[in-house]
XYZ file of C-alpha atoms in Angstrom:
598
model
C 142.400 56.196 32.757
C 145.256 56.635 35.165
C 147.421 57.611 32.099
C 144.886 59.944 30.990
C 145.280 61.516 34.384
C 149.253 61.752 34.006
C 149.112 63.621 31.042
C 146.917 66.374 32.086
C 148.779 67.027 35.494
C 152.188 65.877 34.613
C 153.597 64.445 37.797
C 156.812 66.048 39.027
C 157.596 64.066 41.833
C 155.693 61.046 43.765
C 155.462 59.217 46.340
C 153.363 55.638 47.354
C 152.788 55.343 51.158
C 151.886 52.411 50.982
C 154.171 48.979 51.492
C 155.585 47.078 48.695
C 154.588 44.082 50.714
C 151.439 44.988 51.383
C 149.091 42.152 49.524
C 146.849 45.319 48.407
C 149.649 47.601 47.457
C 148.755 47.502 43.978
C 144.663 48.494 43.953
C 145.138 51.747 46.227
C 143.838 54.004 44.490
C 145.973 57.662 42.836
C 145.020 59.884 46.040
C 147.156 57.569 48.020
C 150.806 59.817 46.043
C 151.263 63.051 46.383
C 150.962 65.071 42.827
C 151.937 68.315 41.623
C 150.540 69.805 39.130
C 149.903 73.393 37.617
C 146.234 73.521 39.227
C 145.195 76.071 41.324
C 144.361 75.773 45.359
C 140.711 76.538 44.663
C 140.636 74.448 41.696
C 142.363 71.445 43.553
C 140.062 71.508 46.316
C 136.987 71.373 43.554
C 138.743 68.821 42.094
C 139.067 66.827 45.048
C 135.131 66.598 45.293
C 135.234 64.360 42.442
C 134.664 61.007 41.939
C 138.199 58.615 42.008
C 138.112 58.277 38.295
C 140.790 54.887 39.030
C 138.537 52.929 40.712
C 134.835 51.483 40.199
C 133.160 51.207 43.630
C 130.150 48.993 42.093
C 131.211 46.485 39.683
C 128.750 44.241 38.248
C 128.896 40.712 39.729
C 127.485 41.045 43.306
C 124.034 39.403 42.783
C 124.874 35.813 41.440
C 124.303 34.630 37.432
C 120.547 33.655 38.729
C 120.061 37.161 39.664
C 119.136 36.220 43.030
C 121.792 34.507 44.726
C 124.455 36.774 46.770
C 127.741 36.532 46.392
C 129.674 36.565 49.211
C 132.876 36.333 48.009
C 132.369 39.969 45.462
C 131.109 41.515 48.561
C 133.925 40.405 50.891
C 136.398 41.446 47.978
C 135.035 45.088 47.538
C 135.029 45.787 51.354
C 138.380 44.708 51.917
C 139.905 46.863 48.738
C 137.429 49.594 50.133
C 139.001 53.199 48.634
C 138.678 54.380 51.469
C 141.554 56.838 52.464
C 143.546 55.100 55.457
C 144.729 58.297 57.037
C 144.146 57.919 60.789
C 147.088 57.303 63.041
C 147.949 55.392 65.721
C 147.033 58.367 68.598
C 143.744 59.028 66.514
C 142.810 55.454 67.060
C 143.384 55.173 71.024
C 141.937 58.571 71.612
C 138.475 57.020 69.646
C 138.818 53.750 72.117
C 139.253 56.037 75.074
C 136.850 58.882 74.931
C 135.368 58.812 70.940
C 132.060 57.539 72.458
C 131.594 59.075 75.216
C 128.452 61.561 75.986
C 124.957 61.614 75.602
C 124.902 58.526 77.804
C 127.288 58.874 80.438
C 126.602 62.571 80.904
C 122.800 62.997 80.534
C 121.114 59.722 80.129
C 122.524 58.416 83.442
C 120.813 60.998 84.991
C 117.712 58.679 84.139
C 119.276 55.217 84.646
C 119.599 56.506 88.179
C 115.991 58.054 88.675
C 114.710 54.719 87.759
C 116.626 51.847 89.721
C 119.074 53.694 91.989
C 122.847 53.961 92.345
C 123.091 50.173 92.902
C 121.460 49.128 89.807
C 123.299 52.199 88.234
C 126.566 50.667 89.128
C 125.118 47.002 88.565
C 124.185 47.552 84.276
C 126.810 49.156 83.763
C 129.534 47.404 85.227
C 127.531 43.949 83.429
C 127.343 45.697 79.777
C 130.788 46.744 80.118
C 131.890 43.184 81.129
C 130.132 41.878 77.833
C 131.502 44.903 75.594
C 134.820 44.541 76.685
C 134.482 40.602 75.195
C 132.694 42.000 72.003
C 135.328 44.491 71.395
C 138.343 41.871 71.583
C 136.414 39.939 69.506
C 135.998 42.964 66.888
C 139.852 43.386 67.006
C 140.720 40.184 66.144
C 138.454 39.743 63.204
C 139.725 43.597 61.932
C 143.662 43.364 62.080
C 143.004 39.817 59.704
C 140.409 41.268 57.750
C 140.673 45.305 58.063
C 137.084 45.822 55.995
C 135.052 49.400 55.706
C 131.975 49.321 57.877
C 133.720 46.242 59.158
C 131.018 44.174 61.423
C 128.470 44.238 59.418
C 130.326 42.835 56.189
C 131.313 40.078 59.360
C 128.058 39.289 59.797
C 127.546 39.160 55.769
C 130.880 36.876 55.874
C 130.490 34.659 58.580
C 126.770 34.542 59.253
C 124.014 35.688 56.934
C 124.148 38.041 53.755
C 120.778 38.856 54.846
C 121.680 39.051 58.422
C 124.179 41.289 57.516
C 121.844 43.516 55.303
C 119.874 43.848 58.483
C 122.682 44.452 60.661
C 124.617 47.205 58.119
C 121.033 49.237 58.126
C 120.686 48.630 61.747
C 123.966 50.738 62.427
C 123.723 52.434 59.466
C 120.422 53.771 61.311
C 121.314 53.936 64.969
C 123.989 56.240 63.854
C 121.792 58.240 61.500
C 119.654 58.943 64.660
C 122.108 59.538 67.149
C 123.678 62.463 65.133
C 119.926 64.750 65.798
C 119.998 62.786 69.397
C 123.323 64.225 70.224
C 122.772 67.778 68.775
C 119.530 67.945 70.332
C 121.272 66.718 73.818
C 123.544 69.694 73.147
C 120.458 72.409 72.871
C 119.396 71.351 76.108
C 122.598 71.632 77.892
C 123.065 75.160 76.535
C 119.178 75.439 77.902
C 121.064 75.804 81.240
C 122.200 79.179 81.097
C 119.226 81.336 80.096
C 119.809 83.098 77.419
C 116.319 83.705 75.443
C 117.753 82.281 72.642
C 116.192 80.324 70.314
C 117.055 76.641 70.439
C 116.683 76.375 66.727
C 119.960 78.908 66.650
C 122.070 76.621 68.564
C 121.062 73.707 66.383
C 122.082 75.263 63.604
C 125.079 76.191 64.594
C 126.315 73.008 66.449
C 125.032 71.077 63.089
C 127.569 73.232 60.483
C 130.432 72.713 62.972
C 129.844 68.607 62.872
C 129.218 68.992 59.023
C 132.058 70.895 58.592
C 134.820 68.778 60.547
C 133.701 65.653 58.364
C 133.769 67.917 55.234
C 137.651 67.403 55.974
C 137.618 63.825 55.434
C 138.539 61.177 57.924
C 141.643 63.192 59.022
C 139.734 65.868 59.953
C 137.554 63.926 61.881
C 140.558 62.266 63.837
C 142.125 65.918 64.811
C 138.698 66.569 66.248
C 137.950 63.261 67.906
C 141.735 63.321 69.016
C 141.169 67.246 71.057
C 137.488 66.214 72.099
C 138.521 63.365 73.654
C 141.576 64.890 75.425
C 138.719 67.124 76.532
C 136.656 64.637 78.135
C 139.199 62.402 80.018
C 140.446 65.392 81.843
C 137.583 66.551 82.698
C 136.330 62.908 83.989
C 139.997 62.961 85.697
C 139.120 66.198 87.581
C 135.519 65.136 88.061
C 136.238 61.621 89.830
C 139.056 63.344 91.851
C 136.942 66.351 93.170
C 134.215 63.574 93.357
C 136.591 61.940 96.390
C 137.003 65.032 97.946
C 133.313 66.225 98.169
C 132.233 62.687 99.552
C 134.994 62.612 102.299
C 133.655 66.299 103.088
C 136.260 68.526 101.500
C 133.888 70.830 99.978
C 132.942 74.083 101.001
C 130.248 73.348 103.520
C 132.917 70.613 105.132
C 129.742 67.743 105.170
C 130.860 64.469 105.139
C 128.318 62.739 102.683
C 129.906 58.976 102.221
C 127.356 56.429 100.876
C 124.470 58.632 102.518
C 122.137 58.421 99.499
C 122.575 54.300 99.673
C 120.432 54.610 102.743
C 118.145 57.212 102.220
C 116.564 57.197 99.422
C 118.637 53.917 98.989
C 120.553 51.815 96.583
C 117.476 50.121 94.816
C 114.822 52.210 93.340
C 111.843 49.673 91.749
C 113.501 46.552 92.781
C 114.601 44.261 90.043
C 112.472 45.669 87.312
C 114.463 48.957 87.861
C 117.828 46.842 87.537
C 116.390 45.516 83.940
C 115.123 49.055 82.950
C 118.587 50.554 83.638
C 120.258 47.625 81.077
C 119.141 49.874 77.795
C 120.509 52.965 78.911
C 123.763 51.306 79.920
C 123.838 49.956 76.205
C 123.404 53.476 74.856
C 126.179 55.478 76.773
C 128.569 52.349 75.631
C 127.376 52.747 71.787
C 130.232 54.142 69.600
C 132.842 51.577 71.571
C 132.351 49.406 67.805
C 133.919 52.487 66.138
C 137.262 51.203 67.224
C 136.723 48.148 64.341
C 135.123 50.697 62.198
C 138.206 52.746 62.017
C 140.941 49.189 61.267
C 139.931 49.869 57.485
C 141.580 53.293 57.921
C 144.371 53.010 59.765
C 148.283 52.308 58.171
C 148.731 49.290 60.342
C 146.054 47.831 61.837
C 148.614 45.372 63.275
C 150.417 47.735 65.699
C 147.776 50.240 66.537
C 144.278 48.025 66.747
C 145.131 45.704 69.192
C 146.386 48.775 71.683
C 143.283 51.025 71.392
C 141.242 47.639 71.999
C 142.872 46.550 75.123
C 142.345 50.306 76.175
C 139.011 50.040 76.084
C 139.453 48.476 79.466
C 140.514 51.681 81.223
C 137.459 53.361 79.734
C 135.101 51.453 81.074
C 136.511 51.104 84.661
C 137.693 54.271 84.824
C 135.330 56.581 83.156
C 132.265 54.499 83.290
C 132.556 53.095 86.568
C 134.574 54.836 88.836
C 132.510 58.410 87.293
C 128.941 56.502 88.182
C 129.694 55.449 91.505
C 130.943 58.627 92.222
C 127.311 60.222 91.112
C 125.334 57.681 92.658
C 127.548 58.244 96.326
C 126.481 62.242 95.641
C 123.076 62.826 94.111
C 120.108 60.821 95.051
C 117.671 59.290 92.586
C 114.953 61.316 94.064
C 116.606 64.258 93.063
C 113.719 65.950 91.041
C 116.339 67.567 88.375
C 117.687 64.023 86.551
C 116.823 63.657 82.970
C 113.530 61.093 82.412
C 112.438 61.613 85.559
C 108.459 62.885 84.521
C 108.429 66.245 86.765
C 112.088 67.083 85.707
C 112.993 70.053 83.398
C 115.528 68.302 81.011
C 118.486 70.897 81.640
C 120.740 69.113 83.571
C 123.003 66.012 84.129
C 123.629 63.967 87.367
C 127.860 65.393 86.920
C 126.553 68.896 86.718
C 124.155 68.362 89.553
C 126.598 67.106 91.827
C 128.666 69.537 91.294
C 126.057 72.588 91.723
C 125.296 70.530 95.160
C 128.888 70.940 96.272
C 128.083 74.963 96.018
C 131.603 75.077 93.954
C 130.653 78.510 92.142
C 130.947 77.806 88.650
C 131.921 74.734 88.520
C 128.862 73.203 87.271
C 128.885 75.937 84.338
C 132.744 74.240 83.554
C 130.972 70.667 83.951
C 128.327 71.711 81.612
C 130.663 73.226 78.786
C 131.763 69.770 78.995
C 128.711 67.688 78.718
C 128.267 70.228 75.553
C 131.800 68.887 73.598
C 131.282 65.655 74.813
C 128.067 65.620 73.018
C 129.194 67.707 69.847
C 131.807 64.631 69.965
C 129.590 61.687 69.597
C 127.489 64.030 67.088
C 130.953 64.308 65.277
C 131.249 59.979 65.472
C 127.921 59.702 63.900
C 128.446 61.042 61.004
C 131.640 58.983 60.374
C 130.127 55.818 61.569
C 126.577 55.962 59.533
C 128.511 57.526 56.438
C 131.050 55.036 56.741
C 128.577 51.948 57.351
C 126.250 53.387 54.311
C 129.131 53.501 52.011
C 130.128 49.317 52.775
C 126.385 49.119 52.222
C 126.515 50.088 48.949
C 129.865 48.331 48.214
C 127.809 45.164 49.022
C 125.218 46.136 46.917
C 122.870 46.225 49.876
C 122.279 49.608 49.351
C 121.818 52.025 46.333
C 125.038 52.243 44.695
C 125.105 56.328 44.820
C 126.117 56.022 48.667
C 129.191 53.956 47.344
C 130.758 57.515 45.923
C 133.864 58.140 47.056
C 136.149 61.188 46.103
C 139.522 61.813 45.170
C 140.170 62.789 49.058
C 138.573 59.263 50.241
C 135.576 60.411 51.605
C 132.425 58.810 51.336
C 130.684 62.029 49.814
C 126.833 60.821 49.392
C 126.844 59.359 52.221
C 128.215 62.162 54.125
C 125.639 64.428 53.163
C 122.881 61.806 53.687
C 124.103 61.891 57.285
C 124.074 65.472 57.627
C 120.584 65.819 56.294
C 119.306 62.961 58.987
C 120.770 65.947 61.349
C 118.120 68.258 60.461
C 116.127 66.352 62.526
C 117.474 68.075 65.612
C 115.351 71.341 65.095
C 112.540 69.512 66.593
C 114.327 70.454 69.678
C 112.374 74.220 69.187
C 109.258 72.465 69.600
C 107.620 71.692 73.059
C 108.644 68.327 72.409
C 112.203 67.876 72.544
C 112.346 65.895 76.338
C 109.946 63.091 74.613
C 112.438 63.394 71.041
C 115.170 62.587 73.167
C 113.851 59.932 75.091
C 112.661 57.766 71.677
C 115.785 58.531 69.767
C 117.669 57.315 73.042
C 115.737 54.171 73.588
C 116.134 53.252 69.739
C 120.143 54.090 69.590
C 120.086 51.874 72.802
C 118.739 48.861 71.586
C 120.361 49.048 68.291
C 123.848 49.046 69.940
C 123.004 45.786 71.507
C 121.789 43.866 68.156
C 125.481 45.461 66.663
C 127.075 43.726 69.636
C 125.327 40.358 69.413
C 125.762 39.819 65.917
C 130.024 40.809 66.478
C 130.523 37.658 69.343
C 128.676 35.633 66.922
C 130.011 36.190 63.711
C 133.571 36.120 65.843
C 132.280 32.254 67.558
C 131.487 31.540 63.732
C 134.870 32.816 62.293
C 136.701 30.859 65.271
C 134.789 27.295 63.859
C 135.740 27.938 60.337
C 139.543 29.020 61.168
C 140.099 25.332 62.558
C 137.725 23.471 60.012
C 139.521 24.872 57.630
C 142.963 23.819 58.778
C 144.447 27.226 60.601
C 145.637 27.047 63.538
C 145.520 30.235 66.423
C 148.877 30.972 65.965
C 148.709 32.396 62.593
C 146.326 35.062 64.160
C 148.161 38.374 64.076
C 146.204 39.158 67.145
C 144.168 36.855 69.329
C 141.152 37.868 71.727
C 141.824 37.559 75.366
C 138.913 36.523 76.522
C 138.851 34.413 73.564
C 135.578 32.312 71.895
C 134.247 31.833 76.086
C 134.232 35.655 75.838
C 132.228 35.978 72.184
C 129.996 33.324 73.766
C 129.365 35.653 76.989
C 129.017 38.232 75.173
C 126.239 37.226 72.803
C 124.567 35.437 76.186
C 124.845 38.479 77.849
C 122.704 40.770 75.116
C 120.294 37.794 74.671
C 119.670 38.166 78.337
C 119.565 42.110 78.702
C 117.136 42.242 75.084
C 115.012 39.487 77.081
C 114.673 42.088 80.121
C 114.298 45.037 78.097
C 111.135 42.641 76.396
C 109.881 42.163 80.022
C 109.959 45.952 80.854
C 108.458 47.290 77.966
C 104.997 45.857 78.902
C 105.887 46.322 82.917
C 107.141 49.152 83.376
C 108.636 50.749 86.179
C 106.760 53.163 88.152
C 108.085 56.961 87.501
C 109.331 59.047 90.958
C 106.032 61.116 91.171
C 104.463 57.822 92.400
C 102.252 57.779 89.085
C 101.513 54.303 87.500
C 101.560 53.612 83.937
C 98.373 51.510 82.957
C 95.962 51.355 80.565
C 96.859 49.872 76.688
C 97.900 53.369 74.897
C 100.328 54.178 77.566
C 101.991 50.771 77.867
C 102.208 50.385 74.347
C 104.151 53.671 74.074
C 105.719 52.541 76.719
C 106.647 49.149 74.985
C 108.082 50.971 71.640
C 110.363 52.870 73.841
C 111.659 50.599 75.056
C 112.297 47.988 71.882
C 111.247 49.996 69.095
C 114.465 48.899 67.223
C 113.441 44.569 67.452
C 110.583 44.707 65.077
C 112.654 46.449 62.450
C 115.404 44.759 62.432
C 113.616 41.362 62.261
C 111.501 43.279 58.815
C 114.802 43.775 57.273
C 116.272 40.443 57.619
C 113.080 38.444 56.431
C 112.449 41.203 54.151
C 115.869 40.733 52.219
C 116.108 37.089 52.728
C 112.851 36.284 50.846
C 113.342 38.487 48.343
C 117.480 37.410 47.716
C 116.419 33.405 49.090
C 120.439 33.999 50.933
C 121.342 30.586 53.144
C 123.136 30.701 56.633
C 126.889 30.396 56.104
C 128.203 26.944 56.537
C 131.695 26.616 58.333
C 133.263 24.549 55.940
C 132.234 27.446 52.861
C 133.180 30.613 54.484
C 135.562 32.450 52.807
C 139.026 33.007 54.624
C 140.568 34.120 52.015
C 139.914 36.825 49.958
C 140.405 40.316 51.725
C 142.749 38.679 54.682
C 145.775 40.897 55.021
C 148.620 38.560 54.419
C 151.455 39.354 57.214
C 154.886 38.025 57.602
C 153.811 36.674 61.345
C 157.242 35.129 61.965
C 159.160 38.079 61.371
C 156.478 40.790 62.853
C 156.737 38.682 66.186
C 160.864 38.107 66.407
C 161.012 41.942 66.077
C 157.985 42.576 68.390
C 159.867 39.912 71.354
C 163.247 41.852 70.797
C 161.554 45.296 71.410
C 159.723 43.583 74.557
C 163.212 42.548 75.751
C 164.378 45.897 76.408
C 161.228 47.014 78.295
C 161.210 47.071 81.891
C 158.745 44.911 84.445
C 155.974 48.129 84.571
C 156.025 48.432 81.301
C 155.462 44.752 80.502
C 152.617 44.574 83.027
C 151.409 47.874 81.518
C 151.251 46.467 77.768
C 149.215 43.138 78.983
C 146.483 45.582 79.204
C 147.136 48.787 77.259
């Protein structure tokens, strides 16, 4: 077939990028050279639309000679040779760690989180979830540098754990993502609600959906660029935020009041005691969903090797920088009886906690800049959700856990079904016209929220599970190519961690806290709504799983039978570390200290 292609477009000159040592040099597919050929532009970029006529996605062979039994070692095969076009870089991948995921939930949903257990339980969630994601993503790294797989925790959980756990697992993402992409779009509508403008909300959705369609339409490297300016967007602005933040508090703002930890005292730190602490956890989960992306991307990057393990480590600054340092900063300057935060029940929807504080501080305009922010931040995540669920749907279907159409991939690398199953999910967002689009935001929030957390379980496990088979099988830690700090104690806190925060989310679903205009929730309907918002995603994932093991009969992976093989990128360790120990050599002390966590 591959002649067949020669001899239409001759070839004058090419050129592999890929490694003669690399142990899948040989099954990358033809868009990996660079071809010239008498074509024109427009009929190149039809072309390109096209199904990779070199490579068959599905072969038969998944589903085992029984016709019921899964085959593990097919599906781990056909994610790791995944034709997926590894075109992101090394800056694309850091800038994703740093900022990729960061919006709906820092920006606007914290404006809730704080209405409903104070700055101290603000401060409290997230500082615990970021503790526990900081684990899970080590974790994620190590597993993705040996095995760099496309949608790459769920096939982990179909490797290491469960095929049917990982069916479950694949859709959950696959879903949360799906979601998150109308979520973030119709997040966006109601910041631009905050300049009134008598237009239309339907316009803006509209418009903000063809800009997030159109960056993916440019395949993974166009979604890099983007993520790569949006997130230089956002850490600037969360720079200048946290440093005017310092100011204002001290009283170097226009009025010249000297605020301090004020709002700790009156209203106070706590707002509904512990059960506001539990009902914060869920939000705290949301604004860190899209952290995961970082092993999504391994599959697509030139050298996992080099580049992973750095944007993993710097998810550390994120989430004592941004996270942290940004939140304390809110809860020191808005109170959580401030009437304006986002879910609480007499509050208009239209602005975040950031742009409140800043609109406080009477800086004129500043909370207009604040707001043009919370808008790309959110267009951002929007942007991530269509690469994650396309991505995610596309190892689906590789795994034959998902109709094999999603599995198309084009001549460009770019999961094209999938793609435009993602963008159609966005349509969704045009329910922000209706009269509805506070309570919209609030379900798809809780749902994304929740999701996240089963993502992050199933990760520490699968990674406590790989760990046992590595030394049952005879391996040994130092042929990692890179090794988790916090290690298998960390994967173990980790999964503890979301046990403990889906066990509080459980509690507050049927008790929920009491809303800031003092009105109670009781009676059955409204603490059953109040339940589903609150773990709406449990019940669905638990149909999936029993669903797909009764109907496949799959058995939990045994240590001793999990396949380490197949898939593992084979690296020359010895020689990869003598060059990496003479390039540390030459490095100075701040720069040593600087690399142990960056």
């Amino acid at each position: 077939m591959e002649e067949g292609r020669s001899e239409k477009y001759p070839q004058k000159k090419s050129r592999s990028t890929s490694s003669p040592d690399s142990s899948i040099g040989a099954l990358e597919p033809s868009y990996y050279e660079e071809e010239v050929d008498p074509r024109t532009v427009a009929r190149r970029i039809w072309d390109s639309f096209k199904r990779d006529p070199t490579l068959q996605v599905t072969p038969r062979g998944v589903i085992g000679s029984n016709g019921r039994v899964f085959d593990t070692e097919m599906a781990a095969r056909r994610t790791a040779e995944s034709p997926l076009a590894r075109k992101l870089k090394g800056r694309h991948l850091q800038m994703i760690a740093i900022g990729g995921s960061i919006g709906t939930g820092l920006f606007v949903a914290s404006g809730k989180a704080l209405a409903q257990g104070g700055p101290a339980s603000l401060l409290i969630a997230y500082s615990l979830v970021g503790a526990m994601l900081y684990c899970t993503v080590h974790a994620l790294g190590e597993m993705a540098v040996l095995f760099p797989v496309a949608g790459s925790f769920s096939a982990y959980s179909t490797r290491f754990l469960d095929p049917a756990w990982g069916f479950a697992m694949g859709w959950n993402y696959g879903m949360q993502w799906l979601l998150i992409l109308p979520l973030e779009i119709v997040a966006a509508s109601i910041t631009v609600d905050y300049w009134p403008s008598g237009i239309n909300p339907a316009a803006w959705v509209a418009m903000f959906l063809t800009l997030i369609i159109s960056i993916n339409i440019f395949g993974v490297k166009g979604y890099g660029e983007a993520e790569f300016i949006f997130s230089i967007i956002k850490v600037v602005a969360i720079f200048g935020f946290i440093i005017m933040g310092v100011v204002l508090d001290v009283g170097g703002g226009p009025n010249g009041a000297y605020i301090g930890g004020r709002f700790w005292h009156d209203p106070g730190a706590f707002n509904n005691g512990f059960r506001g602490l539990c009902s914060v956890f869920v939000t705290a989960a949301f604004a860190f969903g899209g952290t995961e992306l970082v092993g999504l991307a391994a599959a697509e990057t030139a050298n996992p090797r080099k580049s992973l393990p750095t944007a993993v480590k710097q998810v550390f600054w994120r989430i004592c920088l941004f996270y942290i340092v940004s939140l304390t900063l809110v809860g020191l300057l808005v109170p959580y009886t401030d009437t304006r935060l986002i879910g609480d029940s007499s509050s208009d929807a239209k602005a975040s906690p950031f742009v409140v504080a800043v609109k406080d501080a009477g800086l004129i305009g500043f909370d207009s800049v604040m707001n043009v922010v919370v808008m790309i931040s959110v267009l951002s995540v929007g942007n991530s959700a269509v690469y994650g669920s396309s991505r995610t749907l596309a190892a689906l279907a590789e795994q034959s856990q998902a109709p094999s159409i999603l599995a198309y991939i084009d001549r460009q690398g770019r999961p094209l079904v999938a793609i435009g199953v993602a963008s159609i999910c966005g349509f969704l967002a045009f329910l922000a016209a209706s009269k509805e689009e506070t309570t919209v935001f609030i379900w798809l929030s809780a749902l994304s929220g929740l999701s996240s957390l089963f993502t992050w379980g199933s990760i520490c496990l699968a990674h406590i599970r790989f760990r046992r088979a590595w030394r049952l099988q005879g391996y040994s830690l130092s042929d990692l190519a890179f090794r988790s700090q916090p290690g298998v104690v960390g994967s173990w806190i980790g999964f503890i961690f979301v046990v403990l925060i889906l066990a509080a989310q459980f509690w507050t679903g049927f008790s929920p806290v009491t809303p800031n205009d003092g009105q109670p929730i009781v009676g059955a309907a409204a603490r059953t709504t109040s339940f589903f918002e609150a773990f709406l995603c449990a019940p669905i994932v638990i149909l999936f799983y029993l669903g797909y093991k009764f109907v496949r009969k799959t058995k939990v992976m045994r240590a001793t039978d999990i396949d380490l093989v197949t898939g593992r990128r084979e690296l020359n360790l010895k020689e990869l570390i003598a060059e990496e120990e003479l390039e540390r050599s030459t490095w100075p002390k701040w720069k040593k200290a600087y690399k142990i966590f960056c």
